[in-house]
Amino acid sequence: MLDRLHSKLFVVALVILSAFQVHAAEKPNVVFILADDLGWSELGSYGNHFNETPHLDQLANEGVRFTQAYASAPVCSPYRASLLTGQYPARIGILDYLRPNSSNALPVDQLTLPEMLQQQGYTTGMVGKWHLTGYEYHGAEHEIRPVDHGFKWDIAREVKGVGNGANFWPYEFRDQQIRWLDLPQNSLGDNEFLVDRMNLEAVDFIKRNQEQPFFLYLSHYAPHSILNGKPKLVEKYRQKQQPGKSTRDRCYLCEDQGYEGDTLNHWAGDHNPHLAAMLESVDDGVGMILKTLDNLGLAENTIVIFTSDNGGETNVTSNAPLRGGKSELYEGGVRVPLIVRWPRQIPKKTVCDGLTMNVDFYPTILDVLGVNDDSHQKLDGVSVLSLWKSPKLSLERDPLYWHYPLDQPHFLGGRSAGAIRDKNWKLIEFFDTEETELYAIAEDSSEQEDLSAAKPKVVHALKSRLQTWRTSINARMPSAPMLARPQSLYFSDHFSAGQESGRWHFTKDWAIEKGVLRRVKTGSEDTRMFLKNAQFRNAIIRFDFQFQESNNLRLVTGSNGHYNAVVHLHRDHFFIQTAQDKSGPYFSHRHGECAFDFDPNRWYTLTVEFLEDELVAHIDADHVVYAKHPILDQERTYLAFQVDDSDAAFDNLQILNASKHTDYGVGIKHVLSVASKYPVQIALEERLKIEKVNARDRLYQSDAQYRQLFQQVEELDAKQKKEYPDAFRSHKEFTKKIQERRKDLHENDPRYKELLFATYRAKRALDEFLIEQELFLEELPKSRKPKELERIRQQYLDHPGYQALVQKQAVAQQVLEKTYPQIFVSDEEIKQIRQERRDEVEQEEKFRKLKEERANAYRAEQDYLMTKDKILFKVQQQFDKMKRDTTSE
């Protein structure tokens, strides 16, 4: 007994000692300074002799300067998402810079680095550029802010699209009359410069939070173009070196001051005085921060990190000796400056050639704190703390990867591509041409000698590894548009938690959960989910899909409340269907079928292009279906997803307004060449049915005699309905008649209205009962509520209180149906009524004569179809031969 007590006391003592040691070891502050579009070779410590960066050079002398630090993307938003999550952009789904009205904000269910640091007692603050959301100003339904991702305080965040050169108070561009930043007032006078204001806010944050561990993210907008530095500094650099030739003939900022062209050198291609001036202002801020840390006695316990989000823009600078720049996967686009200072913990005046990427900051900072990764947050980066402390260490790590798919080349020249860096080898795979380039980076950092032809085995190994990586993280690989050119974003929904659009019409068959749209098992045979208030014409529609247990997915679009085009996706093929249109001579038509063996558990991306009277849908450049039909050439006011009775999932829906592609001729030639490349094997009997439907559409549009034959049949059908309405009225017409009666009763019969509303109240009482039992239901978003209600309902089916309400609902419904039986007619009853009416008139001479006349007209129409439509005739011959062969056997 005594031994057990001693053991417990010993454990308690260990816990107390451990807690004391944790408290005694001060948690280091972290200051992360991010420049925007700062190239690898812009700083003095990286060999630049034009720009003046004394404080950053001092930082490098007091810490470690990395020569092979990489950005996870060659543009802004993906880098920032990776920085905060420790994940590759392909895993997050943010692959390009976010447009101002984007719905693809950084999902709030991501566990970000500042959130992890808050859990460790840190105060977190951000100054400056966010660019991980769309903006309400531009029509985005949800604007996700730094506070939603773990920043307790932020300032100088953008509230609209950036990059317009309005870097001086009041931060308004030309005649927009809106500050693009959330700064309500200035702090540095009427000539306040944005970089200076941000530096001031950063220093103030440090002073306010010096008594506790803090994480400061100073995210500069500089030196992103349009470059616009402080006039005195600009003149200083203009006098130092003649600015290079302008890369643009027109400059808005010059025009606004009464100059022609680029007189003020905002777009100088080299020795750009505005870039140098803006960088000097950033450098001044670094000096202010270092001095503040010294004065407050915080320097030795503060990690200071300085880096850039991607390479410099090649229209205002050169990243030499590196090749390329922003938007490209060459070294100039993704290799960035990186300096880390942590006094007494990492060596001074040291250069590290080890590989690192911005996905590494998250796990490295956790490693500094001795904190384990959260199991809910998959990290792609690795801790490089050992490199910080021992820069000459050879760190074994997995390759670095990039995934940057584009619909069209970036305006700065970047192409759709992916890349892998494995030790000394770097492979770039261009998605638009399927070409690859291979470089030995240690000997060829300028990427001048492509070794892909000389090293085919290396190319194959790296390309295979890159493909395996893409598959492992479900990297989206959309097929680039072939006929249409993307313009502005009309609508998108990435179904992230708390960020789904309010424009969907949901039923219990659908739910948004875990970042995807799901069709869930409910027993419904077929179900659609609609986008409300749709209105677009020429467009590119793109979405990710996963079959899961379903066999048939459909994208349905149309006009005036009716569908006119459907893309059908089956497990083994896909095709296009256009529908009959009462407003014109168009009949249902099945177009272009392409075989494709879909893996039900894998994500695919479908690209659908509407361009006037053409529609093309494709999984990749080879698997394509195409339709050209007049019914397509109209405004679309209807869009829905439709799924059979099983589970399926959708994600990343985008609808972009579009125009004719500049290379339309090349695109249509390719589409027509591959549209029948993968034929679908369909039984002849089924093929004959399809071609009969298609032939009707073809001939009705082109053959006047066929139209006359068809119209004779229609006239006789109308005559039958007029003479014998109940015998020939369709099921749809029966139900429509019942709906009209209900509407009339609702408008003119108070008793009906009273009984109907009683059923509504009874049903609502059932839902209210469930919500009272499970209060969380009240807080759910609209997209999840119907499904969760049905799930909870199953748990309370036998509850006495619920059963009593069910009985009340049943009684209310019975009273309504008993009082108005004429509007509650089942499908079987409709079928029975129709058959009874036919039986009653079957023996009438007039009826038999009319029926025979209609039959003859129909046979004449079908015979004409068979003789005039060559495709149908050929299929019919094949079918007849098959039957003869089968009979002879």
PDB file of N, CA, C and O in Angstrom, residues 38 41-58 232-241 272-287 306:
ATOM      1  N   LEU A  38       8.476  39.457 -54.553  1.00  0.00           N
ATOM      2  CA  LEU A  38       9.877  39.845 -54.444  1.00  0.00           C
ATOM      3  C   LEU A  38      10.753  38.722 -54.978  1.00  0.00           C
ATOM      4  O   LEU A  38      10.745  37.601 -54.446  1.00  0.00           O
ATOM      5  N   SER A  41      16.639  37.451 -56.377  1.00  0.00           N
ATOM      6  CA  SER A  41      17.902  38.184 -56.483  1.00  0.00           C
ATOM      7  C   SER A  41      17.753  39.685 -56.243  1.00  0.00           C
ATOM      8  O   SER A  41      18.544  40.480 -56.742  1.00  0.00           O
ATOM      9  N   GLU A  42      16.750  40.109 -55.458  1.00  0.00           N
ATOM     10  CA  GLU A  42      16.516  41.538 -55.247  1.00  0.00           C
ATOM     11  C   GLU A  42      17.254  42.119 -54.049  1.00  0.00           C
ATOM     12  O   GLU A  42      17.410  43.341 -53.949  1.00  0.00           O
ATOM     13  N   LEU A  43      17.658  41.294 -53.115  1.00  0.00           N
ATOM     14  CA  LEU A  43      18.265  41.798 -51.878  1.00  0.00           C
ATOM     15  C   LEU A  43      19.783  41.906 -52.024  1.00  0.00           C
ATOM     16  O   LEU A  43      20.406  41.157 -52.773  1.00  0.00           O
ATOM     17  N   GLY A  44      20.368  42.838 -51.240  1.00  0.00           N
ATOM     18  CA  GLY A  44      21.814  42.982 -51.258  1.00  0.00           C
ATOM     19  C   GLY A  44      22.520  41.700 -50.862  1.00  0.00           C
ATOM     20  O   GLY A  44      23.542  41.326 -51.446  1.00  0.00           O
ATOM     21  N   SER A  45      21.956  41.003 -49.880  1.00  0.00           N
ATOM     22  CA  SER A  45      22.586  39.766 -49.410  1.00  0.00           C
ATOM     23  C   SER A  45      22.494  38.643 -50.444  1.00  0.00           C
ATOM     24  O   SER A  45      23.181  37.626 -50.320  1.00  0.00           O
ATOM     25  N   TYR A  46      21.666  38.813 -51.459  1.00  0.00           N
ATOM     26  CA  TYR A  46      21.570  37.843 -52.552  1.00  0.00           C
ATOM     27  C   TYR A  46      22.272  38.351 -53.818  1.00  0.00           C
ATOM     28  O   TYR A  46      22.067  37.826 -54.909  1.00  0.00           O
ATOM     29  N   GLY A  47      23.105  39.418 -53.646  1.00  0.00           N
ATOM     30  CA  GLY A  47      23.947  39.858 -54.744  1.00  0.00           C
ATOM     31  C   GLY A  47      23.446  41.037 -55.531  1.00  0.00           C
ATOM     32  O   GLY A  47      24.056  41.395 -56.551  1.00  0.00           O
ATOM     33  N   ASN A  48      22.361  41.699 -55.095  1.00  0.00           N
ATOM     34  CA  ASN A  48      21.843  42.840 -55.842  1.00  0.00           C
ATOM     35  C   ASN A  48      22.622  44.107 -55.460  1.00  0.00           C
ATOM     36  O   ASN A  48      22.785  44.406 -54.280  1.00  0.00           O
ATOM     37  N   HIS A  49      23.060  44.864 -56.481  1.00  0.00           N
ATOM     38  CA  HIS A  49      23.858  46.070 -56.221  1.00  0.00           C
ATOM     39  C   HIS A  49      23.091  47.355 -56.518  1.00  0.00           C
ATOM     40  O   HIS A  49      23.646  48.448 -56.318  1.00  0.00           O
ATOM     41  N   PHE A  50      21.842  47.217 -56.979  1.00  0.00           N
ATOM     42  CA  PHE A  50      21.032  48.413 -57.255  1.00  0.00           C
ATOM     43  C   PHE A  50      20.107  48.727 -56.087  1.00  0.00           C
ATOM     44  O   PHE A  50      20.087  49.853 -55.568  1.00  0.00           O
ATOM     45  N   ASN A  51      19.341  47.743 -55.658  1.00  0.00           N
ATOM     46  CA  ASN A  51      18.440  47.935 -54.519  1.00  0.00           C
ATOM     47  C   ASN A  51      19.254  48.055 -53.236  1.00  0.00           C
ATOM     48  O   ASN A  51      20.289  47.402 -53.076  1.00  0.00           O
ATOM     49  N   GLU A  52      18.770  48.858 -52.305  1.00  0.00           N
ATOM     50  CA  GLU A  52      19.465  49.063 -51.028  1.00  0.00           C
ATOM     51  C   GLU A  52      18.612  48.491 -49.901  1.00  0.00           C
ATOM     52  O   GLU A  52      17.525  48.988 -49.609  1.00  0.00           O
ATOM     53  N   THR A  53      19.148  47.426 -49.283  1.00  0.00           N
ATOM     54  CA  THR A  53      18.404  46.715 -48.233  1.00  0.00           C
ATOM     55  C   THR A  53      19.300  46.465 -47.024  1.00  0.00           C
ATOM     56  O   THR A  53      19.561  45.322 -46.649  1.00  0.00           O
ATOM     57  N   PRO A  54      19.780  47.504 -46.374  1.00  0.00           N
ATOM     58  CA  PRO A  54      20.756  47.317 -45.286  1.00  0.00           C
ATOM     59  C   PRO A  54      20.225  46.521 -44.098  1.00  0.00           C
ATOM     60  O   PRO A  54      20.970  45.744 -43.480  1.00  0.00           O
ATOM     61  N   HIS A  55      18.955  46.699 -43.742  1.00  0.00           N
ATOM     62  CA  HIS A  55      18.422  46.004 -42.564  1.00  0.00           C
ATOM     63  C   HIS A  55      18.191  44.525 -42.847  1.00  0.00           C
ATOM     64  O   HIS A  55      18.420  43.677 -41.967  1.00  0.00           O
ATOM     65  N   LEU A  56      17.764  44.213 -44.050  1.00  0.00           N
ATOM     66  CA  LEU A  56      17.623  42.803 -44.419  1.00  0.00           C
ATOM     67  C   LEU A  56      18.994  42.143 -44.560  1.00  0.00           C
ATOM     68  O   LEU A  56      19.159  40.960 -44.228  1.00  0.00           O
ATOM     69  N   ASP A  57      19.984  42.909 -45.036  1.00  0.00           N
ATOM     70  CA  ASP A  57      21.351  42.372 -45.093  1.00  0.00           C
ATOM     71  C   ASP A  57      21.871  42.118 -43.687  1.00  0.00           C
ATOM     72  O   ASP A  57      22.571  41.119 -43.431  1.00  0.00           O
ATOM     73  N   GLN A  58      21.523  43.032 -42.748  1.00  0.00           N
ATOM     74  CA  GLN A  58      21.894  42.822 -41.344  1.00  0.00           C
ATOM     75  C   GLN A  58      21.230  41.564 -40.801  1.00  0.00           C
ATOM     76  O   GLN A  58      21.856  40.767 -40.094  1.00  0.00           O
ATOM     77  N   LYS A 232      10.335  60.727 -53.209  1.00  0.00           N
ATOM     78  CA  LYS A 232      11.739  61.051 -52.938  1.00  0.00           C
ATOM     79  C   LYS A 232      12.642  59.835 -53.144  1.00  0.00           C
ATOM     80  O   LYS A 232      13.749  59.955 -53.698  1.00  0.00           O
ATOM     81  N   LEU A 233      12.171  58.700 -52.694  1.00  0.00           N
ATOM     82  CA  LEU A 233      12.968  57.489 -52.888  1.00  0.00           C
ATOM     83  C   LEU A 233      13.022  57.096 -54.356  1.00  0.00           C
ATOM     84  O   LEU A 233      14.061  56.642 -54.853  1.00  0.00           O
ATOM     85  N   VAL A 234      11.919  57.271 -55.051  1.00  0.00           N
ATOM     86  CA  VAL A 234      11.907  56.955 -56.480  1.00  0.00           C
ATOM     87  C   VAL A 234      12.937  57.812 -57.203  1.00  0.00           C
ATOM     88  O   VAL A 234      13.711  57.328 -58.042  1.00  0.00           O
ATOM     89  N   GLU A 235      12.958  59.093 -56.885  1.00  0.00           N
ATOM     90  CA  GLU A 235      13.914  59.990 -57.527  1.00  0.00           C
ATOM     91  C   GLU A 235      15.354  59.613 -57.171  1.00  0.00           C
ATOM     92  O   GLU A 235      16.264  59.702 -58.019  1.00  0.00           O
ATOM     93  N   LYS A 236      15.564  59.178 -55.951  1.00  0.00           N
ATOM     94  CA  LYS A 236      16.896  58.735 -55.530  1.00  0.00           C
ATOM     95  C   LYS A 236      17.404  57.624 -56.443  1.00  0.00           C
ATOM     96  O   LYS A 236      18.555  57.666 -56.923  1.00  0.00           O
ATOM     97  N   TYR A 237      16.556  56.632 -56.702  1.00  0.00           N
ATOM     98  CA  TYR A 237      16.990  55.505 -57.526  1.00  0.00           C
ATOM     99  C   TYR A 237      17.010  55.861 -59.015  1.00  0.00           C
ATOM    100  O   TYR A 237      17.800  55.314 -59.782  1.00  0.00           O
ATOM    101  N   ARG A 238      16.172  56.829 -59.397  1.00  0.00           N
ATOM    102  CA  ARG A 238      16.192  57.274 -60.790  1.00  0.00           C
ATOM    103  C   ARG A 238      17.534  57.965 -61.077  1.00  0.00           C
ATOM    104  O   ARG A 238      18.100  57.841 -62.170  1.00  0.00           O
ATOM    105  N   GLN A 239      18.044  58.701 -60.077  1.00  0.00           N
ATOM    106  CA  GLN A 239      19.336  59.359 -60.226  1.00  0.00           C
ATOM    107  C   GLN A 239      20.491  58.370 -60.125  1.00  0.00           C
ATOM    108  O   GLN A 239      21.555  58.578 -60.723  1.00  0.00           O
ATOM    109  N   LYS A 240      20.279  57.324 -59.390  1.00  0.00           N
ATOM    110  CA  LYS A 240      21.343  56.322 -59.207  1.00  0.00           C
ATOM    111  C   LYS A 240      21.622  55.561 -60.488  1.00  0.00           C
ATOM    112  O   LYS A 240      22.770  55.233 -60.800  1.00  0.00           O
ATOM    113  N   GLN A 241      20.561  55.244 -61.239  1.00  0.00           N
ATOM    114  CA  GLN A 241      20.724  54.458 -62.457  1.00  0.00           C
ATOM    115  C   GLN A 241      19.572  54.778 -63.400  1.00  0.00           C
ATOM    116  O   GLN A 241      18.414  54.810 -62.987  1.00  0.00           O
ATOM    117  N   ASN A 272      14.186  49.339 -61.970  1.00  0.00           N
ATOM    118  CA  ASN A 272      12.914  50.029 -61.756  1.00  0.00           C
ATOM    119  C   ASN A 272      12.989  50.841 -60.456  1.00  0.00           C
ATOM    120  O   ASN A 272      13.130  50.258 -59.368  1.00  0.00           O
ATOM    121  N   PRO A 273      12.889  52.168 -60.541  1.00  0.00           N
ATOM    122  CA  PRO A 273      13.054  52.992 -59.331  1.00  0.00           C
ATOM    123  C   PRO A 273      11.910  52.817 -58.334  1.00  0.00           C
ATOM    124  O   PRO A 273      12.119  53.002 -57.124  1.00  0.00           O
ATOM    125  N   HIS A 274      10.731  52.464 -58.827  1.00  0.00           N
ATOM    126  CA  HIS A 274       9.600  52.257 -57.915  1.00  0.00           C
ATOM    127  C   HIS A 274       9.782  50.962 -57.127  1.00  0.00           C
ATOM    128  O   HIS A 274       9.486  50.909 -55.926  1.00  0.00           O
ATOM    129  N   LEU A 275      10.254  49.921 -57.785  1.00  0.00           N
ATOM    130  CA  LEU A 275      10.496  48.662 -57.078  1.00  0.00           C
ATOM    131  C   LEU A 275      11.555  48.872 -55.997  1.00  0.00           C
ATOM    132  O   LEU A 275      11.383  48.440 -54.850  1.00  0.00           O
ATOM    133  N   ALA A 276      12.630  49.526 -56.362  1.00  0.00           N
ATOM    134  CA  ALA A 276      13.704  49.772 -55.390  1.00  0.00           C
ATOM    135  C   ALA A 276      13.203  50.615 -54.224  1.00  0.00           C
ATOM    136  O   ALA A 276      13.541  50.357 -53.056  1.00  0.00           O
ATOM    137  N   ALA A 277      12.386  51.634 -54.533  1.00  0.00           N
ATOM    138  CA  ALA A 277      11.868  52.511 -53.478  1.00  0.00           C
ATOM    139  C   ALA A 277      10.938  51.745 -52.543  1.00  0.00           C
ATOM    140  O   ALA A 277      11.014  51.903 -51.312  1.00  0.00           O
ATOM    141  N   MET A 278      10.042  50.929 -53.108  1.00  0.00           N
ATOM    142  CA  MET A 278       9.124  50.156 -52.276  1.00  0.00           C
ATOM    143  C   MET A 278       9.883  49.155 -51.420  1.00  0.00           C
ATOM    144  O   MET A 278       9.564  48.948 -50.236  1.00  0.00           O
ATOM    145  N   LEU A 279      10.905  48.542 -51.993  1.00  0.00           N
ATOM    146  CA  LEU A 279      11.695  47.568 -51.235  1.00  0.00           C
ATOM    147  C   LEU A 279      12.468  48.256 -50.110  1.00  0.00           C
ATOM    148  O   LEU A 279      12.595  47.708 -49.006  1.00  0.00           O
ATOM    149  N   GLU A 280      12.950  49.455 -50.351  1.00  0.00           N
ATOM    150  CA  GLU A 280      13.632  50.182 -49.282  1.00  0.00           C
ATOM    151  C   GLU A 280      12.667  50.493 -48.140  1.00  0.00           C
ATOM    152  O   GLU A 280      13.048  50.439 -46.959  1.00  0.00           O
ATOM    153  N   SER A 281      11.417  50.794 -48.477  1.00  0.00           N
ATOM    154  CA  SER A 281      10.414  51.053 -47.422  1.00  0.00           C
ATOM    155  C   SER A 281      10.133  49.779 -46.626  1.00  0.00           C
ATOM    156  O   SER A 281       9.978  49.833 -45.398  1.00  0.00           O
ATOM    157  N   VAL A 282      10.069  48.643 -47.310  1.00  0.00           N
ATOM    158  CA  VAL A 282       9.919  47.363 -46.606  1.00  0.00           C
ATOM    159  C   VAL A 282      11.120  47.144 -45.699  1.00  0.00           C
ATOM    160  O   VAL A 282      10.993  46.730 -44.532  1.00  0.00           O
ATOM    161  N   ASP A 283      12.309  47.420 -46.223  1.00  0.00           N
ATOM    162  CA  ASP A 283      13.541  47.234 -45.452  1.00  0.00           C
ATOM    163  C   ASP A 283      13.566  48.146 -44.227  1.00  0.00           C
ATOM    164  O   ASP A 283      14.003  47.731 -43.147  1.00  0.00           O
ATOM    165  N   ASP A 284      13.082  49.369 -44.384  1.00  0.00           N
ATOM    166  CA  ASP A 284      13.003  50.284 -43.223  1.00  0.00           C
ATOM    167  C   ASP A 284      12.149  49.665 -42.118  1.00  0.00           C
ATOM    168  O   ASP A 284      12.469  49.794 -40.926  1.00  0.00           O
ATOM    169  N   GLY A 285      11.054  49.016 -42.516  1.00  0.00           N
ATOM    170  CA  GLY A 285      10.186  48.384 -41.530  1.00  0.00           C
ATOM    171  C   GLY A 285      10.884  47.246 -40.809  1.00  0.00           C
ATOM    172  O   GLY A 285      10.692  47.049 -39.595  1.00  0.00           O
ATOM    173  N   VAL A 286      11.700  46.490 -41.541  1.00  0.00           N
ATOM    174  CA  VAL A 286      12.475  45.427 -40.891  1.00  0.00           C
ATOM    175  C   VAL A 286      13.398  46.033 -39.851  1.00  0.00           C
ATOM    176  O   VAL A 286      13.537  45.524 -38.726  1.00  0.00           O
ATOM    177  N   GLY A 287      14.032  47.161 -40.197  1.00  0.00           N
ATOM    178  CA  GLY A 287      14.897  47.832 -39.233  1.00  0.00           C
ATOM    179  C   GLY A 287      14.131  48.296 -38.005  1.00  0.00           C
ATOM    180  O   GLY A 287      14.614  48.172 -36.874  1.00  0.00           O
ATOM    181  N   PHE A 306      11.950  36.281 -42.888  1.00  0.00           N
ATOM    182  CA  PHE A 306      11.637  37.143 -44.029  1.00  0.00           C
ATOM    183  C   PHE A 306      11.701  36.308 -45.309  1.00  0.00           C
ATOM    184  O   PHE A 306      12.677  35.590 -45.542  1.00  0.00           O
TER     185      PHE A 306
END
